[in-house]
């Protein structure tokens, strides 16, 4: 297999070689990609802390009882946990709607703030929903603002220039997302996890996420949580150095990934977004309706038919990923910084996402 041959080559920057292999839209050899729906080989069952999360709290977060989750690890990657879709029927819709309608709102920060006046980015949903509902299959149709969204930051806002967080660039972290993250972290053995920063990534079929390490958080003892919704993707998990060849795996709608311990500071990337393996416009887990009987204190909200129509149209060619982090240990503070004014919080739109377009094809893919 071509991918296996590239892995065996080793040598300088083996990660980049595999990234470019899977980035190719005509790369049809996907037999080397780990599929957790059919575990085997280097995949093994991982134990969860079932007693750490009550069934009621799991349900309030839109999750099945932890006793019903399946969790897996990968040989060679201690601290890595993969949980295939543990969401209750219909509950993924809530998080999709939040990522498209609520979380991009001010005072949160998004990539469109870099080149648009503040008043133009106040209501991306309102400016995009009618255009999205009418959207056909023609690529010549102008993209809505929501389709131009690449990232949103919540909580402590990541500074793309300095690659740091700071005390003076912070907005309230969404309470529903914090509750979801705390339940997942507890189930994985990290009780007391505090969701303090989130980076939401918005992918299309021609998007990718370059090779990087999430090391800007001051407390690396707490896990990195990743939630995916919509179309599928290939995720590459490498080593401490880029010379180490990564392992490729599929991520499908509803899947949760936890990077902790040794795996917390490993190189990783998303070279490619794929249509969901069922061959339908949306994965079947997103077609399921939400129960009308939500538990007391549930953070899940019902989506109107109109709202879901907009979300579903968006997801037909897109994937949303939420990565949640604890930045500071309990009682820890940011070091004193001089000359910070909260400006320059993000670089050019493409330094985080790479995306093919006519205007960019002459540029190298600097992952």
GROMACS .gro file of C-alpha atoms in nm:
model
  367
    1UNK     CA    1   0.000   0.000   0.000
    2UNK     CA    2   0.124   0.347  -0.090
    3UNK     CA    3   0.063   0.489   0.256
    4UNK     CA    4   0.244   0.198   0.423
    5UNK     CA    5   0.539   0.245   0.191
    6UNK     CA    6   0.560   0.612   0.287
    7UNK     CA    7   0.549   0.515   0.655
    8UNK     CA    8   0.838   0.272   0.615
    9UNK     CA    9   1.054   0.535   0.447
   10UNK     CA   10   1.098   0.720   0.775
   11UNK     CA   11   1.364   0.987   0.754
   12UNK     CA   12   1.304   1.358   0.746
   13UNK     CA   13   0.952   1.477   0.814
   14UNK     CA   14   0.765   1.151   0.764
   15UNK     CA   15   0.456   1.327   0.896
   16UNK     CA   16   0.451   1.574   0.608
   17UNK     CA   17   0.482   1.297   0.349
   18UNK     CA   18   0.176   1.118   0.484
   19UNK     CA   19  -0.010   1.447   0.523
   20UNK     CA   20   0.042   1.517   0.154
   21UNK     CA   21  -0.052   1.162   0.059
   22UNK     CA   22  -0.391   1.181   0.233
   23UNK     CA   23  -0.439   1.543   0.125
   24UNK     CA   24  -0.463   1.429  -0.238
   25UNK     CA   25  -0.825   1.420  -0.345
   26UNK     CA   26  -0.753   1.117  -0.563
   27UNK     CA   27  -0.587   0.921  -0.281
   28UNK     CA   28  -0.813   0.616  -0.292
   29UNK     CA   29  -0.593   0.386  -0.084
   30UNK     CA   30  -0.749   0.430   0.259
   31UNK     CA   31  -0.694   0.075   0.380
   32UNK     CA   32  -0.431   0.195   0.625
   33UNK     CA   33  -0.673   0.432   0.801
   34UNK     CA   34  -0.788   0.306   1.143
   35UNK     CA   35  -1.166   0.270   1.162
   36UNK     CA   36  -1.288   0.249   1.521
   37UNK     CA   37  -1.624   0.109   1.405
   38UNK     CA   38  -1.433  -0.211   1.319
   39UNK     CA   39  -1.158  -0.215   1.584
   40UNK     CA   40  -0.865  -0.449   1.554
   41UNK     CA   41  -0.491  -0.448   1.505
   42UNK     CA   42  -0.338  -0.171   1.716
   43UNK     CA   43  -0.680  -0.077   1.861
   44UNK     CA   44  -0.779  -0.199   2.208
   45UNK     CA   45  -1.074  -0.139   2.441
   46UNK     CA   46  -1.015   0.136   2.696
   47UNK     CA   47  -1.170   0.153   3.041
   48UNK     CA   48  -1.383   0.449   3.148
   49UNK     CA   49  -1.465   0.583   3.493
   50UNK     CA   50  -1.831   0.487   3.484
   51UNK     CA   51  -1.908   0.593   3.843
   52UNK     CA   52  -1.770   0.944   3.788
   53UNK     CA   53  -2.070   1.059   3.582
   54UNK     CA   54  -2.429   0.990   3.685
   55UNK     CA   55  -2.671   0.875   3.417
   56UNK     CA   56  -2.873   1.190   3.486
   57UNK     CA   57  -2.576   1.422   3.427
   58UNK     CA   58  -2.481   1.235   3.111
   59UNK     CA   59  -2.838   1.272   2.986
   60UNK     CA   60  -2.840   1.643   3.076
   61UNK     CA   61  -2.535   1.682   2.848
   62UNK     CA   62  -2.707   1.490   2.569
   63UNK     CA   63  -2.499   1.176   2.622
   64UNK     CA   64  -2.584   0.810   2.673
   65UNK     CA   65  -2.504   0.662   3.016
   66UNK     CA   66  -2.127   0.614   3.033
   67UNK     CA   67  -2.181   0.240   3.088
   68UNK     CA   68  -2.308   0.225   2.728
   69UNK     CA   69  -2.012   0.408   2.572
   70UNK     CA   70  -1.740   0.226   2.388
   71UNK     CA   71  -1.390   0.363   2.431
   72UNK     CA   72  -1.069   0.263   2.254
   73UNK     CA   73  -0.699   0.327   2.279
   74UNK     CA   74  -0.413   0.285   2.033
   75UNK     CA   75  -0.096   0.089   2.098
   76UNK     CA   76   0.196   0.330   2.112
   77UNK     CA   77  -0.022   0.626   2.214
   78UNK     CA   78  -0.075   0.615   2.592
   79UNK     CA   79  -0.336   0.868   2.705
   80UNK     CA   80  -0.521   0.869   2.373
   81UNK     CA   81  -0.891   0.777   2.401
   82UNK     CA   82  -1.138   0.749   2.114
   83UNK     CA   83  -1.512   0.736   2.190
   84UNK     CA   84  -1.734   0.660   1.889
   85UNK     CA   85  -2.052   0.871   1.896
   86UNK     CA   86  -2.189   0.849   2.254
   87UNK     CA   87  -2.460   1.112   2.194
   88UNK     CA   88  -2.827   1.045   2.252
   89UNK     CA   89  -3.051   1.057   1.941
   90UNK     CA   90  -3.102   1.412   1.818
   91UNK     CA   91  -2.857   1.572   2.060
   92UNK     CA   92  -2.581   1.635   1.807
   93UNK     CA   93  -2.817   1.885   1.645
   94UNK     CA   94  -2.795   2.111   1.950
   95UNK     CA   95  -2.415   2.140   1.927
   96UNK     CA   96  -2.424   2.200   1.551
   97UNK     CA   97  -2.678   2.480   1.598
   98UNK     CA   98  -2.471   2.634   1.878
   99UNK     CA   99  -2.157   2.629   1.661
  100UNK     CA  100  -2.336   2.798   1.371
  101UNK     CA  101  -2.589   3.027   1.540
  102UNK     CA  102  -2.473   3.114   1.892
  103UNK     CA  103  -2.097   3.066   1.944
  104UNK     CA  104  -1.989   3.286   1.647
  105UNK     CA  105  -2.172   3.583   1.804
  106UNK     CA  106  -1.985   3.866   1.972
  107UNK     CA  107  -1.799   3.896   2.202
  108UNK     CA  108  -1.644   3.573   2.071
  109UNK     CA  109  -1.380   3.607   1.801
  110UNK     CA  110  -1.377   3.458   1.449
  111UNK     CA  111  -1.159   3.469   1.138
  112UNK     CA  112  -1.399   3.708   0.962
  113UNK     CA  113  -1.311   3.976   1.219
  114UNK     CA  114  -0.972   4.007   1.046
  115UNK     CA  115  -1.103   4.171   0.731
  116UNK     CA  116  -1.459   4.283   0.803
  117UNK     CA  117  -1.599   4.575   1.000
  118UNK     CA  118  -1.730   4.471   1.346
  119UNK     CA  119  -2.092   4.552   1.257
  120UNK     CA  120  -2.071   4.311   0.961
  121UNK     CA  121  -1.992   4.009   1.179
  122UNK     CA  122  -2.248   4.062   1.456
  123UNK     CA  123  -2.510   3.823   1.312
  124UNK     CA  124  -2.354   3.573   1.072
  125UNK     CA  125  -2.651   3.341   1.111
  126UNK     CA  126  -2.910   3.605   1.027
  127UNK     CA  127  -2.713   3.718   0.724
  128UNK     CA  128  -2.661   3.364   0.592
  129UNK     CA  129  -2.966   3.151   0.668
  130UNK     CA  130  -3.184   3.243   0.368
  131UNK     CA  131  -2.890   3.212   0.130
  132UNK     CA  132  -2.801   2.872   0.272
  133UNK     CA  133  -3.158   2.741   0.251
  134UNK     CA  134  -3.174   2.835  -0.119
  135UNK     CA  135  -2.831   2.701  -0.199
  136UNK     CA  136  -2.810   2.443  -0.478
  137UNK     CA  137  -2.519   2.233  -0.599
  138UNK     CA  138  -2.359   2.498  -0.822
  139UNK     CA  139  -2.011   2.599  -0.710
  140UNK     CA  140  -2.058   2.935  -0.882
  141UNK     CA  141  -2.307   3.052  -0.623
  142UNK     CA  142  -2.154   3.306  -0.384
  143UNK     CA  143  -2.068   3.171  -0.042
  144UNK     CA  144  -2.259   3.292   0.261
  145UNK     CA  145  -2.073   3.439   0.557
  146UNK     CA  146  -2.127   3.116   0.752
  147UNK     CA  147  -1.956   2.926   0.471
  148UNK     CA  148  -1.661   3.166   0.499
  149UNK     CA  149  -1.630   3.093   0.871
  150UNK     CA  150  -1.307   2.903   0.947
  151UNK     CA  151  -1.264   2.933   1.323
  152UNK     CA  152  -1.423   3.078   1.635
  153UNK     CA  153  -1.256   3.112   1.975
  154UNK     CA  154  -1.442   3.114   2.308
  155UNK     CA  155  -1.329   3.161   2.668
  156UNK     CA  156  -0.961   3.251   2.668
  157UNK     CA  157  -0.902   3.362   2.310
  158UNK     CA  158  -0.597   3.211   2.147
  159UNK     CA  159  -0.353   3.468   2.006
  160UNK     CA  160  -0.246   3.327   1.669
  161UNK     CA  161   0.051   3.567   1.647
  162UNK     CA  162   0.213   3.496   1.984
  163UNK     CA  163   0.062   3.144   2.019
  164UNK     CA  164  -0.041   3.233   2.373
  165UNK     CA  165  -0.346   3.295   2.588
  166UNK     CA  166  -0.370   3.597   2.815
  167UNK     CA  167  -0.581   3.719   3.105
  168UNK     CA  168  -0.690   4.034   2.922
  169UNK     CA  169  -0.840   3.859   2.620
  170UNK     CA  170  -1.120   3.651   2.765
  171UNK     CA  171  -1.497   3.622   2.734
  172UNK     CA  172  -1.735   3.394   2.928
  173UNK     CA  173  -1.708   3.029   2.826
  174UNK     CA  174  -2.044   2.885   2.709
  175UNK     CA  175  -2.205   2.710   3.006
  176UNK     CA  176  -2.361   2.427   2.801
  177UNK     CA  177  -2.029   2.344   2.634
  178UNK     CA  178  -1.850   2.358   2.969
  179UNK     CA  179  -2.098   2.108   3.116
  180UNK     CA  180  -2.059   1.868   2.822
  181UNK     CA  181  -1.680   1.887   2.843
  182UNK     CA  182  -1.674   1.831   3.218
  183UNK     CA  183  -1.884   1.513   3.188
  184UNK     CA  184  -1.664   1.368   2.912
  185UNK     CA  185  -1.344   1.454   3.100
  186UNK     CA  186  -1.479   1.296   3.421
  187UNK     CA  187  -1.576   0.978   3.235
  188UNK     CA  188  -1.217   0.958   3.110
  189UNK     CA  189  -1.075   0.992   3.462
  190UNK     CA  190  -1.021   1.369   3.475
  191UNK     CA  191  -1.256   1.489   3.745
  192UNK     CA  192  -1.248   1.862   3.811
  193UNK     CA  193  -1.168   1.949   3.451
  194UNK     CA  194  -1.243   2.316   3.381
  195UNK     CA  195  -1.332   2.411   3.024
  196UNK     CA  196  -1.158   2.747   2.984
  197UNK     CA  197  -1.080   2.784   2.612
  198UNK     CA  198  -1.232   2.648   2.295
  199UNK     CA  199  -1.130   2.662   1.931
  200UNK     CA  200  -1.411   2.573   1.692
  201UNK     CA  201  -1.298   2.474   1.342
  202UNK     CA  202  -1.524   2.482   1.037
  203UNK     CA  203  -1.417   2.258   0.749
  204UNK     CA  204  -1.539   2.204   0.393
  205UNK     CA  205  -1.447   1.928   0.150
  206UNK     CA  206  -1.146   2.129   0.030
  207UNK     CA  207  -1.021   2.221   0.380
  208UNK     CA  208  -0.738   2.082   0.588
  209UNK     CA  209  -0.572   2.155   0.922
  210UNK     CA  210  -0.193   2.175   0.920
  211UNK     CA  211   0.052   1.980   1.136
  212UNK     CA  212   0.076   2.127   1.484
  213UNK     CA  213   0.102   2.063   1.860
  214UNK     CA  214  -0.140   2.213   2.115
  215UNK     CA  215   0.109   2.329   2.375
  216UNK     CA  216   0.004   2.687   2.453
  217UNK     CA  217  -0.204   2.589   2.756
  218UNK     CA  218  -0.011   2.640   3.081
  219UNK     CA  219  -0.145   2.316   3.233
  220UNK     CA  220  -0.058   2.013   3.020
  221UNK     CA  221  -0.178   1.769   3.284
  222UNK     CA  222  -0.536   1.824   3.172
  223UNK     CA  223  -0.667   1.662   2.853
  224UNK     CA  224  -0.753   1.810   2.516
  225UNK     CA  225  -1.111   1.721   2.415
  226UNK     CA  226  -1.223   1.706   2.052
  227UNK     CA  227  -1.585   1.677   1.928
  228UNK     CA  228  -1.674   1.626   1.559
  229UNK     CA  229  -2.005   1.677   1.377
  230UNK     CA  230  -2.113   1.648   1.014
  231UNK     CA  231  -1.903   1.497   0.738
  232UNK     CA  232  -1.611   1.268   0.817
  233UNK     CA  233  -1.237   1.331   0.811
  234UNK     CA  234  -0.897   1.167   0.830
  235UNK     CA  235  -0.707   1.257   1.146
  236UNK     CA  236  -0.330   1.202   1.171
  237UNK     CA  237  -0.174   1.143   1.514
  238UNK     CA  238   0.205   1.147   1.516
  239UNK     CA  239   0.485   1.163   1.768
  240UNK     CA  240   0.681   1.419   1.965
  241UNK     CA  241   0.881   1.493   1.650
  242UNK     CA  242   0.765   1.537   1.292
  243UNK     CA  243   1.016   1.276   1.180
  244UNK     CA  244   0.787   1.011   1.334
  245UNK     CA  245   0.526   0.878   1.091
  246UNK     CA  246   0.169   0.935   1.214
  247UNK     CA  247  -0.122   0.694   1.244
  248UNK     CA  248  -0.423   0.779   1.029
  249UNK     CA  249  -0.777   0.731   1.161
  250UNK     CA  250  -1.132   0.818   1.059
  251UNK     CA  251  -1.340   1.064   1.259
  252UNK     CA  252  -1.715   1.053   1.202
  253UNK     CA  253  -2.005   1.263   1.325
  254UNK     CA  254  -2.048   1.244   1.702
  255UNK     CA  255  -1.703   1.095   1.766
  256UNK     CA  256  -1.506   1.226   2.064
  257UNK     CA  257  -1.130   1.217   2.094
  258UNK     CA  258  -0.931   1.276   2.414
  259UNK     CA  259  -0.558   1.349   2.413
  260UNK     CA  260  -0.400   1.323   2.758
  261UNK     CA  261  -0.075   1.224   2.925
  262UNK     CA  262   0.191   1.129   2.671
  263UNK     CA  263  -0.048   1.190   2.382
  264UNK     CA  264  -0.133   1.544   2.497
  265UNK     CA  265   0.166   1.701   2.320
  266UNK     CA  266   0.187   1.491   2.005
  267UNK     CA  267   0.185   1.633   1.653
  268UNK     CA  268  -0.148   1.597   1.475
  269UNK     CA  269  -0.332   1.723   1.167
  270UNK     CA  270  -0.642   1.685   0.950
  271UNK     CA  271  -0.533   1.643   0.588
  272UNK     CA  272  -0.871   1.571   0.438
  273UNK     CA  273  -1.248   1.593   0.485
  274UNK     CA  274  -1.449   1.304   0.338
  275UNK     CA  275  -1.816   1.238   0.266
  276UNK     CA  276  -1.968   1.031   0.544
  277UNK     CA  277  -1.923   0.657   0.474
  278UNK     CA  278  -2.298   0.590   0.451
  279UNK     CA  279  -2.305   0.769   0.116
  280UNK     CA  280  -2.598   0.989   0.216
  281UNK     CA  281  -2.608   1.370   0.228
  282UNK     CA  282  -2.589   1.354   0.608
  283UNK     CA  283  -2.493   1.068   0.841
  284UNK     CA  284  -2.798   0.888   0.977
  285UNK     CA  285  -2.716   0.991   1.336
  286UNK     CA  286  -2.805   1.348   1.238
  287UNK     CA  287  -3.144   1.243   1.100
  288UNK     CA  288  -3.261   1.126   1.441
  289UNK     CA  289  -3.513   1.345   1.620
  290UNK     CA  290  -3.458   1.479   1.970
  291UNK     CA  291  -3.679   1.337   2.243
  292UNK     CA  292  -3.956   1.573   2.351
  293UNK     CA  293  -3.898   1.471   2.714
  294UNK     CA  294  -3.571   1.633   2.817
  295UNK     CA  295  -3.450   1.587   3.177
  296UNK     CA  296  -3.465   1.869   3.430
  297UNK     CA  297  -3.156   2.085   3.398
  298UNK     CA  298  -3.072   1.964   3.048
  299UNK     CA  299  -2.834   2.192   2.856
  300UNK     CA  300  -2.977   2.055   2.530
  301UNK     CA  301  -3.234   2.271   2.353
  302UNK     CA  302  -3.479   2.178   2.081
  303UNK     CA  303  -3.392   2.318   1.739
  304UNK     CA  304  -3.673   2.461   1.528
  305UNK     CA  305  -3.736   2.293   1.194
  306UNK     CA  306  -3.620   2.612   1.022
  307UNK     CA  307  -3.295   2.627   1.219
  308UNK     CA  308  -3.217   2.263   1.152
  309UNK     CA  309  -3.291   2.310   0.781
  310UNK     CA  310  -3.014   2.572   0.769
  311UNK     CA  311  -2.774   2.354   0.973
  312UNK     CA  312  -2.843   2.048   0.759
  313UNK     CA  313  -2.778   2.241   0.439
  314UNK     CA  314  -2.449   2.364   0.579
  315UNK     CA  315  -2.338   2.016   0.691
  316UNK     CA  316  -2.398   1.857   0.351
  317UNK     CA  317  -2.053   1.976   0.251
  318UNK     CA  318  -1.898   2.060   0.587
  319UNK     CA  319  -1.762   1.935   0.917
  320UNK     CA  320  -1.749   2.113   1.253
  321UNK     CA  321  -1.493   2.035   1.520
  322UNK     CA  322  -1.483   2.170   1.878
  323UNK     CA  323  -1.156   2.141   2.073
  324UNK     CA  324  -1.183   2.225   2.442
  325UNK     CA  325  -0.894   2.294   2.677
  326UNK     CA  326  -0.817   2.381   3.037
  327UNK     CA  327  -0.558   2.658   3.014
  328UNK     CA  328  -0.464   2.710   3.380
  329UNK     CA  329  -0.424   2.470   3.669
  330UNK     CA  330  -0.643   2.545   3.971
  331UNK     CA  331  -0.508   2.858   4.139
  332UNK     CA  332  -0.261   2.927   3.857
  333UNK     CA  333  -0.234   3.272   3.697
  334UNK     CA  334  -0.091   3.399   3.373
  335UNK     CA  335   0.262   3.541   3.391
  336UNK     CA  336   0.286   3.920   3.375
  337UNK     CA  337   0.314   4.044   3.018
  338UNK     CA  338   0.418   4.386   2.897
  339UNK     CA  339   0.281   4.563   2.593
  340UNK     CA  340  -0.029   4.346   2.548
  341UNK     CA  341  -0.332   4.533   2.434
  342UNK     CA  342  -0.556   4.256   2.309
  343UNK     CA  343  -0.497   4.345   1.946
  344UNK     CA  344  -0.341   4.132   1.678
  345UNK     CA  345  -0.515   3.826   1.810
  346UNK     CA  346  -0.511   3.636   1.483
  347UNK     CA  347  -0.295   3.611   1.171
  348UNK     CA  348  -0.410   3.561   0.817
  349UNK     CA  349  -0.706   3.331   0.769
  350UNK     CA  350  -0.497   3.054   0.615
  351UNK     CA  351  -0.234   3.007   0.886
  352UNK     CA  352  -0.470   2.771   1.071
  353UNK     CA  353  -0.672   2.623   0.786
  354UNK     CA  354  -0.537   2.543   0.442
  355UNK     CA  355  -0.790   2.547   0.163
  356UNK     CA  356  -0.758   2.496  -0.213
  357UNK     CA  357  -0.888   2.775  -0.432
  358UNK     CA  358  -0.799   2.922  -0.768
  359UNK     CA  359  -0.641   3.218  -0.599
  360UNK     CA  360  -0.416   3.003  -0.382
  361UNK     CA  361  -0.307   2.715  -0.601
  362UNK     CA  362   0.025   2.878  -0.680
  363UNK     CA  363   0.114   2.890  -0.314
  364UNK     CA  364   0.287   2.599  -0.139
  365UNK     CA  365   0.092   2.415   0.129
  366UNK     CA  366   0.291   2.536   0.429
  367UNK     CA  367   0.163   2.300   0.693
   0.00000   0.00000   0.00000
